[in-house]
PDB file of C-alpha atoms in Angstrom:
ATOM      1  CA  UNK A   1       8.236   3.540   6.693  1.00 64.00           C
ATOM      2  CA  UNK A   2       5.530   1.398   5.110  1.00 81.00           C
ATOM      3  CA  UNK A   3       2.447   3.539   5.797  1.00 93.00           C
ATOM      4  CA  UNK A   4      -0.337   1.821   6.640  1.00 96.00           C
ATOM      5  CA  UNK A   5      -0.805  -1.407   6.125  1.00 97.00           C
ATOM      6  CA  UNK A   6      -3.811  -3.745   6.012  1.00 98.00           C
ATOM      7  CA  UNK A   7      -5.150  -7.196   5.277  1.00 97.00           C
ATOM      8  CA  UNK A   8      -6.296  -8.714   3.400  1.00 97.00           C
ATOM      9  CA  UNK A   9      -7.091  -6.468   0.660  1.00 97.00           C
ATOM     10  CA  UNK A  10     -10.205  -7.967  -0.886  1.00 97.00           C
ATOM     11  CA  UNK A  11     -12.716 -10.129   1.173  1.00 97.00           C
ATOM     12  CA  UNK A  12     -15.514 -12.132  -0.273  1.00 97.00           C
ATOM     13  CA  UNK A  13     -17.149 -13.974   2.372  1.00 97.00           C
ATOM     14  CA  UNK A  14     -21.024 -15.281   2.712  1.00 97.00           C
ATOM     15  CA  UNK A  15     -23.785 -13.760   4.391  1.00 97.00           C
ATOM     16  CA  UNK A  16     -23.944 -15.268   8.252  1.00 96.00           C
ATOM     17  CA  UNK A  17     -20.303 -15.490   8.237  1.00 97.00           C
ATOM     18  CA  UNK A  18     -17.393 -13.774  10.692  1.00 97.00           C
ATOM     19  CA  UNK A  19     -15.180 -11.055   8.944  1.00 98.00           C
ATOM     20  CA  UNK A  20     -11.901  -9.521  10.654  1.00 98.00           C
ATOM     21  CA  UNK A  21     -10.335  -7.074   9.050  1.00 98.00           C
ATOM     22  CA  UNK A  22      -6.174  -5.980  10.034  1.00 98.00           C
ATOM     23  CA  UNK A  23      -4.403  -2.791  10.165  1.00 98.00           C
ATOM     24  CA  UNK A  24      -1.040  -2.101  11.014  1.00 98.00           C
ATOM     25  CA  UNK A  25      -0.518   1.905  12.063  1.00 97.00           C
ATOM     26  CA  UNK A  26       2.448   3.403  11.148  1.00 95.00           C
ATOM     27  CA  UNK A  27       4.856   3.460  13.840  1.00 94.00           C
ATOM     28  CA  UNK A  28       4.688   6.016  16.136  1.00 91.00           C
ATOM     29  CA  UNK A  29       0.799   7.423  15.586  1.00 92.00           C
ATOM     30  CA  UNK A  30      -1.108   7.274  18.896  1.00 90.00           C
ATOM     31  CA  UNK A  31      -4.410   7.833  16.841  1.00 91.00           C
ATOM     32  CA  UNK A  32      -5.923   4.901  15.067  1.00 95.00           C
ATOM     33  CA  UNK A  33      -9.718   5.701  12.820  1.00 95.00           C
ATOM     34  CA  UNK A  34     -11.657   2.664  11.192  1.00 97.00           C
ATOM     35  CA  UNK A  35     -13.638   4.397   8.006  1.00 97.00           C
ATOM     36  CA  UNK A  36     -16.228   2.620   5.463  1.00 97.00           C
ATOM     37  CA  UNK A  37     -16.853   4.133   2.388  1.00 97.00           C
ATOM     38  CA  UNK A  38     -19.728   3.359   0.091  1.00 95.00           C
ATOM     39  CA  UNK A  39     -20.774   5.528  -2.806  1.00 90.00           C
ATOM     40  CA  UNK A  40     -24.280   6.306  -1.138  1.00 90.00           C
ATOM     41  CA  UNK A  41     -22.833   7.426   1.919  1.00 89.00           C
ATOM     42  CA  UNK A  42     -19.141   8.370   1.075  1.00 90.00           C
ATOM     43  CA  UNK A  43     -16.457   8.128   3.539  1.00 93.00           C
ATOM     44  CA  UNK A  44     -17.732   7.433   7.182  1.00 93.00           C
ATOM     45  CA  UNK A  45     -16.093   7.141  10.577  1.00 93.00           C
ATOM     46  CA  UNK A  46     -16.412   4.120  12.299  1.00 96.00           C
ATOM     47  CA  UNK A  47     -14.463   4.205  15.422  1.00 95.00           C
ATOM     48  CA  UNK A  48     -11.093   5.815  16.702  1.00 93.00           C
ATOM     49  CA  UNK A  49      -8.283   5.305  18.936  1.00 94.00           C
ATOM     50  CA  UNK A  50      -6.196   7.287  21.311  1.00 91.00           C
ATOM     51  CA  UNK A  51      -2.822   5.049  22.899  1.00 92.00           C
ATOM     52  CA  UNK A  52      -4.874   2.286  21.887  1.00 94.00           C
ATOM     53  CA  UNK A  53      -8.105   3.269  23.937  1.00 95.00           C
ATOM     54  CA  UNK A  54     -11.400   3.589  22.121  1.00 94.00           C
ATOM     55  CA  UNK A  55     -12.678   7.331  22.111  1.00 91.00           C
ATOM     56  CA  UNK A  56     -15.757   7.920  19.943  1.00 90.00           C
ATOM     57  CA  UNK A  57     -17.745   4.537  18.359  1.00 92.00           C
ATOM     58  CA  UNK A  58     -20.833   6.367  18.087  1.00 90.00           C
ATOM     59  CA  UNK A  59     -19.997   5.701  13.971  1.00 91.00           C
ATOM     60  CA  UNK A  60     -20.084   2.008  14.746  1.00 94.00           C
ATOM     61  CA  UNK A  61     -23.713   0.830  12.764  1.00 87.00           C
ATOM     62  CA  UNK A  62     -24.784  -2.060  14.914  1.00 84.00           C
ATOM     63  CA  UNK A  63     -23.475  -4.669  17.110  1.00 91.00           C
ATOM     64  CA  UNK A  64     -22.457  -6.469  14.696  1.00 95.00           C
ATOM     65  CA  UNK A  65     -19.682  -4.526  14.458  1.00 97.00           C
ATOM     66  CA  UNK A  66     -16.369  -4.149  17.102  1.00 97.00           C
ATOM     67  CA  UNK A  67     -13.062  -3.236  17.188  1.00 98.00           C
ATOM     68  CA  UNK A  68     -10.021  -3.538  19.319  1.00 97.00           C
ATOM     69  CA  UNK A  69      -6.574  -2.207  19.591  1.00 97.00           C
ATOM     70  CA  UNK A  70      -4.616  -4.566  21.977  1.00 96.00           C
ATOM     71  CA  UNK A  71      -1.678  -2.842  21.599  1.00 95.00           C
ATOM     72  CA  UNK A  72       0.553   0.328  19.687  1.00 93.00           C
ATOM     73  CA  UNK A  73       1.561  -1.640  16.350  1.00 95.00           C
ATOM     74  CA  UNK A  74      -2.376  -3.483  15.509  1.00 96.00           C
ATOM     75  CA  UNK A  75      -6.171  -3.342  15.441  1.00 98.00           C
ATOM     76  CA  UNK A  76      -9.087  -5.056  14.058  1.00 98.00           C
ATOM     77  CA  UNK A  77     -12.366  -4.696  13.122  1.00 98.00           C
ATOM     78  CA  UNK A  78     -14.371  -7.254  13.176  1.00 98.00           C
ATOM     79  CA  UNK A  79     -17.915  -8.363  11.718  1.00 97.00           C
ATOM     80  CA  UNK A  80     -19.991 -10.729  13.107  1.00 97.00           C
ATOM     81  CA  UNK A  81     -22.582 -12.296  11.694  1.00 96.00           C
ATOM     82  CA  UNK A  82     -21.522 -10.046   8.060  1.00 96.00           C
ATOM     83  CA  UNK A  83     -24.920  -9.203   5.656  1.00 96.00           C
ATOM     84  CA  UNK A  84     -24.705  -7.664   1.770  1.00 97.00           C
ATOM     85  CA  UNK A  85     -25.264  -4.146   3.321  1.00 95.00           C
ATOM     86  CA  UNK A  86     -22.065  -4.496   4.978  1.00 97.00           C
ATOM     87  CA  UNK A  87     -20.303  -4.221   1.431  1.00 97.00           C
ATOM     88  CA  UNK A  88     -17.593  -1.806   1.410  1.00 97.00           C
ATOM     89  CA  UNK A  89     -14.138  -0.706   1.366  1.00 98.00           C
ATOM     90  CA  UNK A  90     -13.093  -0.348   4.630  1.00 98.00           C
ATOM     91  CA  UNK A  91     -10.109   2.070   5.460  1.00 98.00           C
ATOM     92  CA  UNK A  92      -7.256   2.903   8.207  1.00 97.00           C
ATOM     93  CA  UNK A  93      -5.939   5.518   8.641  1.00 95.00           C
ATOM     94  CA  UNK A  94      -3.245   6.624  11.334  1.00 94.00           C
ATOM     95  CA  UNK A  95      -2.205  10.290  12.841  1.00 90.00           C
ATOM     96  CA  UNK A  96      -0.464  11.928  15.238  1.00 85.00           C
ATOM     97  CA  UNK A  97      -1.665  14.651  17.487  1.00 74.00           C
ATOM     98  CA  UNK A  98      -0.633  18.324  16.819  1.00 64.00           C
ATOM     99  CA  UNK A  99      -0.727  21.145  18.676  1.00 59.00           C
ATOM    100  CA  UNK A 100      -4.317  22.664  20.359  1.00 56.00           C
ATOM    101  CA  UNK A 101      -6.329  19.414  19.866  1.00 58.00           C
ATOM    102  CA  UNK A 102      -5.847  19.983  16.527  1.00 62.00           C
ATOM    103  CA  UNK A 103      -4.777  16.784  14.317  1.00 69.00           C
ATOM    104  CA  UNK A 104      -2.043  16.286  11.934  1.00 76.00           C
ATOM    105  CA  UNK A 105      -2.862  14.989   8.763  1.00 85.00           C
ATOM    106  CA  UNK A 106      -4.131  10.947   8.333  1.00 89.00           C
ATOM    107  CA  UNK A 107      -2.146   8.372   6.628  1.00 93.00           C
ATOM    108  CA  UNK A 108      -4.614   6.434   4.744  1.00 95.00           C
ATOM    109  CA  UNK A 109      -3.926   2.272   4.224  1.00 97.00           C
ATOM    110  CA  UNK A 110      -4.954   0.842   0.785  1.00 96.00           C
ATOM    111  CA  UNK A 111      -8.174  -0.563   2.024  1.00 97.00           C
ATOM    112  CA  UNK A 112     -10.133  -3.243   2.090  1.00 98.00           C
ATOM    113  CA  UNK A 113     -12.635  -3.648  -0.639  1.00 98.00           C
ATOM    114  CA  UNK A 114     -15.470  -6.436   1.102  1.00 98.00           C
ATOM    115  CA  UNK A 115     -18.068  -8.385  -0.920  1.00 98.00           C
ATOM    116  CA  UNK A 116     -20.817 -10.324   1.361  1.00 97.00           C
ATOM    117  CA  UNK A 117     -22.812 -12.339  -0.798  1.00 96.00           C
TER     118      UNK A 117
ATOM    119  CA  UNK B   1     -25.000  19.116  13.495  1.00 79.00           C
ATOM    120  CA  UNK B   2     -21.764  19.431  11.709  1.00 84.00           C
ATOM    121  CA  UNK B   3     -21.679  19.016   8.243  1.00 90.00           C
ATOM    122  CA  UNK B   4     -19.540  19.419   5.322  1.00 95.00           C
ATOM    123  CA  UNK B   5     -21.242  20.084   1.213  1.00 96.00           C
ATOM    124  CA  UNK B   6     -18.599  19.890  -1.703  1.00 97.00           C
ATOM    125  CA  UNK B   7     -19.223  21.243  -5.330  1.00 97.00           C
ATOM    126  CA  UNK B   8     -19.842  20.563  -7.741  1.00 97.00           C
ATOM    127  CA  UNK B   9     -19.876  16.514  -7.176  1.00 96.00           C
ATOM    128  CA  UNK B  10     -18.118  15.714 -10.736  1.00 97.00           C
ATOM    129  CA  UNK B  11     -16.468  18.656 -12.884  1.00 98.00           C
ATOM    130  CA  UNK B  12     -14.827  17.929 -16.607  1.00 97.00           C
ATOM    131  CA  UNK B  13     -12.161  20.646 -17.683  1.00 97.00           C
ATOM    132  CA  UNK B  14      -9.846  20.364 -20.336  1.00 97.00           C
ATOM    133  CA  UNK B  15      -6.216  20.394 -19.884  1.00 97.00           C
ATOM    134  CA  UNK B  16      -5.058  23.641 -18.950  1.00 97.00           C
ATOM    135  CA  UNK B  17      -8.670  25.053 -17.993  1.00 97.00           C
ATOM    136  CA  UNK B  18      -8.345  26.679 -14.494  1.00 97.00           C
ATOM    137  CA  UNK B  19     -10.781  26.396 -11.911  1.00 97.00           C
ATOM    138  CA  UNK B  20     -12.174  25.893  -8.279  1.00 98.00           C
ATOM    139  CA  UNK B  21     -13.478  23.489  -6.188  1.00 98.00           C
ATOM    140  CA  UNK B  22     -15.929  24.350  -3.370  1.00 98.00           C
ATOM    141  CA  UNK B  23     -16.229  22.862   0.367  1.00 98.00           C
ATOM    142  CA  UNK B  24     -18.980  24.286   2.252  1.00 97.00           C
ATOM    143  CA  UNK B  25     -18.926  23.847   6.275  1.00 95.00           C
ATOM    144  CA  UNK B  26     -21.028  24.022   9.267  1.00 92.00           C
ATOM    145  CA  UNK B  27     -19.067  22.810  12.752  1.00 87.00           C
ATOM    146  CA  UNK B  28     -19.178  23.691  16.284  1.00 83.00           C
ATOM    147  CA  UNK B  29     -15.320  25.006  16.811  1.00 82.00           C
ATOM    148  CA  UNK B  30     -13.395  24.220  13.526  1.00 86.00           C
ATOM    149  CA  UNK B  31      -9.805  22.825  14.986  1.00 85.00           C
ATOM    150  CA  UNK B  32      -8.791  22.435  10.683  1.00 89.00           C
ATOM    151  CA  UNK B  33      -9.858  21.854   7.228  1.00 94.00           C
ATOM    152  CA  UNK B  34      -8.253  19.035   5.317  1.00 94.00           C
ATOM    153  CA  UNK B  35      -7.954  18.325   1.494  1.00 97.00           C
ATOM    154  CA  UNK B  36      -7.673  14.988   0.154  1.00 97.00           C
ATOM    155  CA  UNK B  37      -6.529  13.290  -3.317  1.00 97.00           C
ATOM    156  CA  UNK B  38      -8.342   9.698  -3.928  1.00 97.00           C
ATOM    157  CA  UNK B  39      -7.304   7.560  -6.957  1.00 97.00           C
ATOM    158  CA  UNK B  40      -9.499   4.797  -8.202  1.00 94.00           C
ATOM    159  CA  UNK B  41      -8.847   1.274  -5.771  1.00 92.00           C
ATOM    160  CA  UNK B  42      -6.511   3.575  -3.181  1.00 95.00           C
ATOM    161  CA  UNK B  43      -7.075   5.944  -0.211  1.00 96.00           C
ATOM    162  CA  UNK B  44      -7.346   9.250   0.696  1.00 96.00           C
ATOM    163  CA  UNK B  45      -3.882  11.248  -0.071  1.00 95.00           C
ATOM    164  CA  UNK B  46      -3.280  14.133   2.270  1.00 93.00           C
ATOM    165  CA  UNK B  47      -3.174  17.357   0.280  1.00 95.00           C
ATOM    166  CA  UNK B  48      -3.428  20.314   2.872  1.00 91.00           C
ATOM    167  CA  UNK B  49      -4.744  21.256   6.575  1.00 92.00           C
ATOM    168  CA  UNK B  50      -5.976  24.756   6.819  1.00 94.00           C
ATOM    169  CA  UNK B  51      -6.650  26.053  10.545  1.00 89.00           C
ATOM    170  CA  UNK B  52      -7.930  29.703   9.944  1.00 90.00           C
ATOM    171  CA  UNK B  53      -9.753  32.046   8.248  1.00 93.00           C
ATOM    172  CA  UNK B  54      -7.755  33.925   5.554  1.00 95.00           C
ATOM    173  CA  UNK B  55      -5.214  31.169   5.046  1.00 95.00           C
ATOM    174  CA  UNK B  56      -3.814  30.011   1.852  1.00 96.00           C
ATOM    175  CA  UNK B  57      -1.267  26.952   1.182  1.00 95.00           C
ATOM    176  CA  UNK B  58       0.379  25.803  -2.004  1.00 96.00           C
ATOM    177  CA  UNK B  59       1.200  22.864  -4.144  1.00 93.00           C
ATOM    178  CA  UNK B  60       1.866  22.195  -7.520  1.00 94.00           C
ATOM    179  CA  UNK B  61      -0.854  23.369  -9.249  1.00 96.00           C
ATOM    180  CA  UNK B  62      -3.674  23.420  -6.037  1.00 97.00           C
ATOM    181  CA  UNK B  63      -3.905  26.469  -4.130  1.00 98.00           C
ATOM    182  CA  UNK B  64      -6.506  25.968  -0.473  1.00 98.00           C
ATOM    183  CA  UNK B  65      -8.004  28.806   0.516  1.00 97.00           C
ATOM    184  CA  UNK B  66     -10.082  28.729   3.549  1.00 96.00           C
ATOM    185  CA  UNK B  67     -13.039  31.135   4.656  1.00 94.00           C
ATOM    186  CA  UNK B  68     -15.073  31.172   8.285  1.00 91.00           C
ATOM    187  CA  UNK B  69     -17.655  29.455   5.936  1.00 93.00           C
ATOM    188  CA  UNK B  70     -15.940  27.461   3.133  1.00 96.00           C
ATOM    189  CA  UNK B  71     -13.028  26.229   2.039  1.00 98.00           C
ATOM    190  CA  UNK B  72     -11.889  26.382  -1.941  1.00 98.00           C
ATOM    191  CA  UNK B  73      -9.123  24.299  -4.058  1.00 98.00           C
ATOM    192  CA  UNK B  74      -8.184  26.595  -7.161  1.00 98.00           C
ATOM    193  CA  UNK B  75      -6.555  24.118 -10.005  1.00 97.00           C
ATOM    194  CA  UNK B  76      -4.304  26.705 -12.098  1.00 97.00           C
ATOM    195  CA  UNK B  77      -3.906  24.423 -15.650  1.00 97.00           C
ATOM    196  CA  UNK B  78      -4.593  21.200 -14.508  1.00 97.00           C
ATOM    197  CA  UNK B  79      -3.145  18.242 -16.830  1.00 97.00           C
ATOM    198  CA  UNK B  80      -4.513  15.006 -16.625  1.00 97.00           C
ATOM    199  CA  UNK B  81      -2.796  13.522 -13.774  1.00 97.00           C
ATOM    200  CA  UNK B  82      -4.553  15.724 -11.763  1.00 97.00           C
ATOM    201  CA  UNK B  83      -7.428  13.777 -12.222  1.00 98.00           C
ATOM    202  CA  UNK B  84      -8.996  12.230  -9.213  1.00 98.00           C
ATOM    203  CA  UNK B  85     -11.762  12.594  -6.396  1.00 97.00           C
ATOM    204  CA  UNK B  86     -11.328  15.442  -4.227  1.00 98.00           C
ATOM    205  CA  UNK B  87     -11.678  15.511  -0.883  1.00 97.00           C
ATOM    206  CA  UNK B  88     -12.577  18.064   2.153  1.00 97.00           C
ATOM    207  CA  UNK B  89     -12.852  17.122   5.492  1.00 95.00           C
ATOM    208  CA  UNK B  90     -13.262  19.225   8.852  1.00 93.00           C
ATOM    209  CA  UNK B  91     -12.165  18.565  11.908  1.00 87.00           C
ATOM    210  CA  UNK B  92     -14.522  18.881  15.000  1.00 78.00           C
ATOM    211  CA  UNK B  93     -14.662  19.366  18.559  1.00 72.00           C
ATOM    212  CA  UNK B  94     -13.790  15.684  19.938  1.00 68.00           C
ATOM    213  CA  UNK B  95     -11.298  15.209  16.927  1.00 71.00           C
ATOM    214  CA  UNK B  96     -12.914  13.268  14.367  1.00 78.00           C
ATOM    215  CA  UNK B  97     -13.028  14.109  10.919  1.00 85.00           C
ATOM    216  CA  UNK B  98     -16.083  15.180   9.065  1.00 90.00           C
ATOM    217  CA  UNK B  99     -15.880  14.455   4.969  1.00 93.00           C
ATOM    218  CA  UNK B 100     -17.645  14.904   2.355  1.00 95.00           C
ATOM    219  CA  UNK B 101     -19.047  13.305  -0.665  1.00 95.00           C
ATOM    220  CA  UNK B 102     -15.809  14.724  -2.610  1.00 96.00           C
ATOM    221  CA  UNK B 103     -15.765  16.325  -6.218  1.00 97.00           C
ATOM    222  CA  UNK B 104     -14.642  14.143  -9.026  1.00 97.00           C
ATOM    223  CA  UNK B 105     -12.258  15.589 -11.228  1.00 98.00           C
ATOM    224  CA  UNK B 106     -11.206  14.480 -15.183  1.00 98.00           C
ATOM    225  CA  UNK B 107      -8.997  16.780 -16.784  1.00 97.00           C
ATOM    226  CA  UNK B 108      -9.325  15.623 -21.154  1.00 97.00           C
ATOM    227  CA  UNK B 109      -6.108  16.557 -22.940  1.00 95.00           C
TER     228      UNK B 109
END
């Protein structure tokens, strides 16, 4: 398998301007997380999927921010309008569930490293 | 609130110098304790998952250890490839992962 894959891998974009970021689980994870990580704040969830539902966004900063998972194999997350503070590299990460609620371990993607000017 | 402290944040050894890395936790019904590697520009590497108290898992040179408090990651003569940011992460009621601000390790030669 690939892993995780996502696109593109470094985004410089303007202030004001729509950002959509791509991530490819690997096949056969039904969870799906959305993490930003900063060096003032470290890694942070965003927002995760179950079977391609949305369970917890309460990690989602404004609403500027959204993300969707319209089916098993894709999901974005999407800025709209993007601002400086927004800077970040923005991980996905995939997992299956184990047994007891309990996860398995998360597949990490390469990231995307995003510059708003 | 749930919460996860690692220590120290950076730690220099030189090659061959053992030691231990600390991961301090407060969560409402632990469901596991994860270790990550990070290199520079990639993501989180899965390491370990530790579910309860008293349990111990192995690799390489790491060794996880895992307390109803706090979690540790000996190194046992680290070279320099093992150097990279550390990092724990707990897993709490709901499912999401907790992290935290990870220890960076350099190992000199």
């Amino acid at each position: 398998d690939a892993g995780v894959i996502q696109s593109p891998r470094h985004e410089v974009t303007e202030m004001g301007q729509e950002v959509t970021l791509r991530c490819k689980p690997i096949s056969g994870h039904d969870y799906l997380f959305w993490y930003r990580q900063t060096m003032m704040r470290g890694l942070e969830l965003l927002i995760y999927f179950n079977n391609n539902v949305p369970i917890d966004d309460s990690g989602m900063p404004e609403d500027r921010f959204s993300a969707k998972m319209p089916n098993a194999s894709f999901s974005t997350l999407k800025i709209q309008p993007s601002e400086p503070r927004d800077s970040a590299v923005y991980f996905c990460a995939s997992s299956l569930l184990a047994s007891g609620q309990s996860l398995n371990e998360q597949f990490f993607g390469p990231g995307t490293r995003l510059t708003v000017l | 609130e749930d919460q996860v402290t690692q220590s120290p944040e950076a730690l220099r050894l030189q090659e061959g110098e053992s030691s231990s890395l600390n991961c301090s936790y407060t969560v409402s019904g632990l469901r596991g304790l994860f270790w990550y590697r990070q290199d520079p520009g990639k993501g989180p590497e899965f390491l370990f998952t530790l579910y309860s108290a008293g349990e111990e898992k192995e690799k390489e040179r790491l060794k996880a250890t895992l307390t109803k408090k706090e979690s540790f990651l000996h190194i046992t003569a680290p070279k320099p490839e093992d150097s990279a940011t550390y990092l724990c992460a707990v897993q709490a009621v709901g499912g999401k992962l907790i992290f935290g601000q990870g220890t960076e390790l350099s190992v000199k030669p």
